[in-house]
Amino acid sequence: APAPEPAPAPTPAQAVSIDTVIDDVAPNTGPVATGGETNDEDPEFSGTLGRQLLDDESVIMTRDGADIGDVEVTGTNWTFEDDLDDDGTYQYQAVVLGGNEQAIATSTPFVLTLDSDEPAAPSISPVEGNNRINNQEARDGVEVAGEAEAGAVITLSWGDLIRTDNADSSGAWSFDFTELPVGRGISIISVTAADQAGNVSDTTDQIVRVDFNPSIVASLPGDGDSVGTATDPISTLLDPTGNNLL
């Protein structure tokens, strides 16, 4: 008698995962981690399958438990682009359906928050109390500070200098200048705030008057030290408001 045909190998169990979500809307482009924020209303999802689909299997994407469409499958890789209308936090899962339209594999949830609203423009406190910087204040160091959305990325430009830092958990931010990036006269400090999703605020401008000659300040010694042959304190070189008389 002929040998019996071997039994067909069992079909491996299926699996599916969401591997990457891409934000391609500036300024913060690239992958977004689960639990993260985006300003991209059309985030792009991609993932992998444990094996190739059988003829009667398909993969759908769900958002908050509702079917929002079929994903595009190539081999064991898949892609999907959503189209969001409203800001909010959403939970996504990729689901493999068997021939009876029942789920045979479901991905770990991926949580994504859409935030398309720009943050409020940051505030700038008066620099040195009156937006005027005199000789002594410049020598002591100047702080530019203000308030913004908590955790926002603050970008400050003053003259040709650009600096960035994060506002703290209360929204406070500050930059210290041991040397000023501008010379004597009127200058403008400009500040923007970017939230975690990458939305950038309107620009806040602060007009500041510098009432001293930076090259003289840089060369002057401390109070009471000699300047040339003179030994008078540095205060004798300033007018009553602290402005440089040289």
CSV table of C-alpha atoms in Angstrom, one decimal:
chain,number,residue,atom,x,y,z
A,1,ALA,CA,0.0,0.0,0.0
A,2,PRO,CA,1.3,3.5,-0.8
A,3,ALA,CA,2.6,5.5,2.2
A,4,PRO,CA,0.0,8.0,3.5
A,5,GLU,CA,0.4,11.6,2.5
A,6,PRO,CA,2.0,13.7,5.3
A,7,ALA,CA,-0.3,16.0,7.1
A,8,PRO,CA,0.0,19.7,6.0
A,9,ALA,CA,2.1,21.8,8.3
A,10,PRO,CA,-0.1,23.9,10.6
A,11,THR,CA,-0.4,27.6,9.7
A,12,PRO,CA,1.7,29.7,12.0
A,13,ALA,CA,-0.2,32.0,14.4
A,14,GLN,CA,-0.7,35.5,13.1
A,15,ALA,CA,0.6,38.6,14.8
A,16,VAL,CA,0.5,42.4,14.0
A,17,SER,CA,2.2,45.4,15.4
A,18,ILE,CA,2.3,49.2,14.9
A,19,ASP,CA,5.9,50.0,14.6
A,20,THR,CA,6.2,53.6,13.5
A,21,VAL,CA,4.0,56.7,13.3
A,22,ILE,CA,5.4,59.6,11.3
A,23,ASP,CA,4.7,63.3,11.6
A,24,ASP,CA,5.7,65.2,8.4
A,25,VAL,CA,4.4,68.6,9.4
A,26,ALA,CA,7.1,71.1,10.3
A,27,PRO,CA,8.7,72.0,12.6
A,28,ASN,CA,8.8,68.7,14.5
A,29,THR,CA,8.9,66.0,11.8
A,30,GLY,CA,9.8,62.4,12.2
A,31,PRO,CA,8.7,59.5,14.4
A,32,VAL,CA,6.2,60.1,17.2
A,33,ALA,CA,6.3,57.7,20.2
A,34,THR,CA,3.1,56.3,21.7
A,35,GLY,CA,1.6,58.7,24.1
A,36,GLY,CA,3.2,61.6,22.1
A,37,GLU,CA,1.7,64.7,20.4
A,38,THR,CA,1.6,65.7,16.8
A,39,ASN,CA,0.4,68.7,14.8
A,40,ASP,CA,0.0,66.4,11.7
A,41,GLU,CA,-3.7,65.8,10.9
A,42,ASP,CA,-2.7,63.0,8.5
A,43,PRO,CA,-0.3,60.8,10.5
A,44,GLU,CA,1.3,57.9,8.7
A,45,PHE,CA,1.3,54.5,10.4
A,46,SER,CA,3.4,51.5,9.5
A,47,GLY,CA,3.9,48.1,11.0
A,48,THR,CA,4.6,44.4,10.5
A,49,LEU,CA,2.8,41.1,10.4
A,50,GLY,CA,3.9,37.8,11.9
A,51,ARG,CA,3.5,36.1,8.5
A,52,GLN,CA,2.0,36.8,5.1
A,53,LEU,CA,-1.8,37.0,4.9
A,54,LEU,CA,-3.8,34.0,3.8
A,55,ASP,CA,-6.3,34.7,0.9
A,56,ASP,CA,-9.2,35.1,3.3
A,57,GLU,CA,-7.4,37.4,5.8
A,58,SER,CA,-7.2,41.2,5.9
A,59,VAL,CA,-5.9,44.0,8.1
A,60,ILE,CA,-7.9,47.0,9.3
A,61,MET,CA,-7.0,50.0,11.5
A,62,THR,CA,-9.2,50.9,14.4
A,63,ARG,CA,-9.4,54.3,16.1
A,64,ASP,CA,-11.0,54.2,19.6
A,65,GLY,CA,-12.4,50.8,18.7
A,66,ALA,CA,-14.0,51.8,15.4
A,67,ASP,CA,-13.0,50.5,12.0
A,68,ILE,CA,-11.5,53.4,10.0
A,69,GLY,CA,-10.3,51.4,7.0
A,70,ASP,CA,-8.1,48.8,5.5
A,71,VAL,CA,-4.3,49.1,5.7
A,72,GLU,CA,-2.1,48.6,2.6
A,73,VAL,CA,-0.2,45.3,2.9
A,74,THR,CA,3.0,44.3,1.1
A,75,GLY,CA,4.4,41.0,2.2
A,76,THR,CA,4.6,41.2,5.9
A,77,ASN,CA,4.7,45.0,6.0
A,78,TRP,CA,1.7,47.4,6.1
A,79,THR,CA,1.0,51.1,6.0
A,80,PHE,CA,-1.9,53.4,6.7
A,81,GLU,CA,-2.6,57.1,6.7
A,82,ASP,CA,-5.3,58.6,8.9
A,83,ASP,CA,-7.3,61.8,8.3
A,84,LEU,CA,-8.1,63.5,11.6
A,85,ASP,CA,-10.6,66.4,11.8
A,86,ASP,CA,-10.5,67.3,15.5
A,87,ASP,CA,-7.8,67.8,18.1
A,88,GLY,CA,-7.9,65.1,20.8
A,89,THR,CA,-6.3,61.9,22.1
A,90,TYR,CA,-6.9,58.8,20.1
A,91,GLN,CA,-6.1,55.1,20.6
A,92,TYR,CA,-5.2,53.1,17.5
A,93,GLN,CA,-4.9,49.3,16.9
A,94,ALA,CA,-4.2,47.3,13.8
A,95,VAL,CA,-6.4,44.2,13.6
A,96,VAL,CA,-6.0,41.1,11.4
A,97,LEU,CA,-9.4,39.6,10.4
A,98,GLY,CA,-9.8,35.9,9.5
A,99,GLY,CA,-12.1,34.5,6.9
A,100,ASN,CA,-15.1,34.8,9.2
A,101,GLU,CA,-14.3,38.5,9.8
A,102,GLN,CA,-13.3,37.7,13.4
A,103,ALA,CA,-10.1,39.2,14.8
A,104,ILE,CA,-7.3,36.7,14.9
A,105,ALA,CA,-4.5,39.2,15.9
A,106,THR,CA,-4.6,42.7,17.4
A,107,SER,CA,-1.7,45.1,18.0
A,108,THR,CA,-0.7,46.7,21.2
A,109,PRO,CA,-2.6,50.1,21.4
A,110,PHE,CA,-0.8,53.1,20.1
A,111,VAL,CA,-2.0,56.4,21.8
A,112,LEU,CA,-1.6,59.7,19.8
A,113,THR,CA,-2.7,63.2,20.6
A,114,LEU,CA,-3.4,65.7,17.8
A,115,ASP,CA,-2.8,69.3,18.8
A,116,SER,CA,-3.0,71.7,15.9
A,117,ASP,CA,-3.5,74.9,17.9
A,118,GLU,CA,-0.6,77.2,18.3
A,119,PRO,CA,0.3,78.2,21.9
A,120,ALA,CA,-0.1,81.7,23.2
A,121,ALA,CA,2.7,84.1,22.5
A,122,PRO,CA,5.2,84.2,25.3
A,123,SER,CA,5.6,87.2,27.5
A,124,ILE,CA,8.9,89.1,28.1
A,125,SER,CA,9.4,90.8,31.4
A,126,PRO,CA,10.9,94.4,31.2
A,127,VAL,CA,14.7,93.9,30.9
A,128,GLU,CA,16.5,95.4,33.9
A,129,GLY,CA,13.1,96.7,35.0
A,130,ASN,CA,12.8,99.4,32.4
A,131,ASN,CA,14.0,98.0,29.1
A,132,ARG,CA,17.2,100.1,29.4
A,133,ILE,CA,20.6,98.6,30.1
A,134,ASN,CA,23.3,100.8,31.6
A,135,ASN,CA,27.0,100.3,32.0
A,136,GLN,CA,26.9,98.7,35.5
A,137,GLU,CA,23.9,96.4,34.6
A,138,ALA,CA,25.8,95.1,31.6
A,139,ARG,CA,28.9,94.4,33.6
A,140,ASP,CA,26.8,92.5,36.2
A,141,GLY,CA,25.1,90.4,33.5
A,142,VAL,CA,21.7,90.8,32.0
A,143,GLU,CA,18.8,88.4,32.3
A,144,VAL,CA,16.0,88.2,29.8
A,145,ALA,CA,13.0,86.3,31.2
A,146,GLY,CA,9.3,85.7,30.8
A,147,GLU,CA,6.4,83.3,30.8
A,148,ALA,CA,5.1,80.8,28.2
A,149,GLU,CA,3.2,77.5,28.0
A,150,ALA,CA,4.7,74.9,30.4
A,151,GLY,CA,7.5,72.9,28.7
A,152,ALA,CA,7.4,75.0,25.5
A,153,VAL,CA,10.6,75.4,23.5
A,154,ILE,CA,11.6,79.1,23.7
A,155,THR,CA,13.5,80.6,20.8
A,156,LEU,CA,15.1,84.0,21.5
A,157,SER,CA,16.8,86.2,18.9
A,158,TRP,CA,18.7,89.4,19.8
A,159,GLY,CA,20.9,91.0,17.2
A,160,ASP,CA,22.6,88.1,15.4
A,161,LEU,CA,22.3,85.7,18.3
A,162,ILE,CA,19.7,82.9,18.5
A,163,ARG,CA,19.3,80.9,21.7
A,164,THR,CA,16.8,78.1,22.6
A,165,ASP,CA,15.7,76.6,25.9
A,166,ASN,CA,12.7,75.0,27.5
A,167,ALA,CA,10.2,76.8,29.8
A,168,ASP,CA,9.9,75.0,33.1
A,169,SER,CA,6.8,73.2,34.4
A,170,SER,CA,5.3,76.5,35.5
A,171,GLY,CA,6.0,78.2,32.2
A,172,ALA,CA,8.9,80.4,33.4
A,173,TRP,CA,11.9,80.8,31.1
A,174,SER,CA,15.1,82.9,31.2
A,175,PHE,CA,18.4,83.5,29.4
A,176,ASP,CA,21.5,85.0,31.0
A,177,PHE,CA,23.9,87.3,29.0
A,178,THR,CA,27.3,87.9,30.4
A,179,GLU,CA,28.1,89.7,27.1
A,180,LEU,CA,25.4,91.5,25.1
A,181,PRO,CA,25.0,90.6,21.4
A,182,VAL,CA,24.2,94.2,20.4
A,183,GLY,CA,25.9,97.6,20.7
A,184,ARG,CA,24.8,100.9,22.0
A,185,GLY,CA,21.3,102.0,20.9
A,186,ILE,CA,17.9,100.6,20.2
A,187,SER,CA,17.6,96.8,19.6
A,188,ILE,CA,14.7,94.3,19.5
A,189,ILE,CA,14.5,91.0,21.4
A,190,SER,CA,12.2,88.5,19.7
A,191,VAL,CA,10.8,85.4,21.3
A,192,THR,CA,8.6,82.5,20.1
A,193,ALA,CA,7.3,79.4,21.9
A,194,ALA,CA,6.8,75.9,20.3
A,195,ASP,CA,4.6,73.4,22.1
A,196,GLN,CA,5.3,69.6,22.3
A,197,ALA,CA,3.3,69.0,19.1
A,198,GLY,CA,5.5,71.5,17.2
A,199,ASN,CA,3.0,74.4,16.9
A,200,VAL,CA,4.8,77.7,17.0
A,201,SER,CA,3.3,80.8,18.6
A,202,ASP,CA,3.2,84.4,17.3
A,203,THR,CA,6.4,86.3,17.9
A,204,THR,CA,6.7,88.6,20.9
A,205,ASP,CA,9.0,91.6,20.5
A,206,GLN,CA,10.6,93.7,23.2
A,207,ILE,CA,12.4,97.0,22.4
A,208,VAL,CA,15.5,97.5,24.5
A,209,ARG,CA,17.8,100.5,24.7
A,210,VAL,CA,21.4,99.9,25.4
A,211,ASP,CA,23.0,103.0,27.0
A,212,PHE,CA,26.6,102.1,27.1
A,213,ASN,CA,29.6,101.3,24.8
A,214,PRO,CA,30.2,97.5,25.0
A,215,SER,CA,33.9,97.9,24.1
A,216,ILE,CA,34.5,100.3,27.0
A,217,VAL,CA,32.6,98.0,29.4
A,218,ALA,CA,34.7,95.0,28.4
A,219,SER,CA,37.9,96.9,29.1
A,220,LEU,CA,37.0,98.6,32.3
A,221,PRO,CA,38.4,97.1,35.5
A,222,GLY,CA,36.3,96.6,38.7
A,223,ASP,CA,35.3,99.4,41.0
A,224,GLY,CA,38.2,101.1,42.7
A,225,ASP,CA,40.8,99.7,40.3
A,226,SER,CA,43.0,102.0,38.3
A,227,VAL,CA,42.1,103.3,34.8
A,228,GLY,CA,45.3,104.5,33.2
A,229,THR,CA,46.9,106.7,35.8
A,230,ALA,CA,43.6,107.4,37.6
A,231,THR,CA,42.5,105.5,40.7
A,232,ASP,CA,39.0,106.9,41.0
A,233,PRO,CA,36.1,104.4,41.4
A,234,ILE,CA,34.3,103.5,38.2
A,235,SER,CA,31.2,105.3,39.4
A,236,THR,CA,32.9,108.6,38.5
A,237,LEU,CA,32.6,107.7,34.8
A,238,LEU,CA,28.8,107.3,35.0
A,239,ASP,CA,26.0,109.8,35.1
A,240,PRO,CA,23.4,109.6,37.9
A,241,THR,CA,21.4,106.9,36.0
A,242,GLY,CA,24.5,104.7,35.4
A,243,ASN,CA,25.0,105.6,31.8
A,244,ASN,CA,28.4,105.7,30.3
A,245,LEU,CA,29.8,109.2,29.9
A,246,LEU,CA,32.9,108.2,27.8
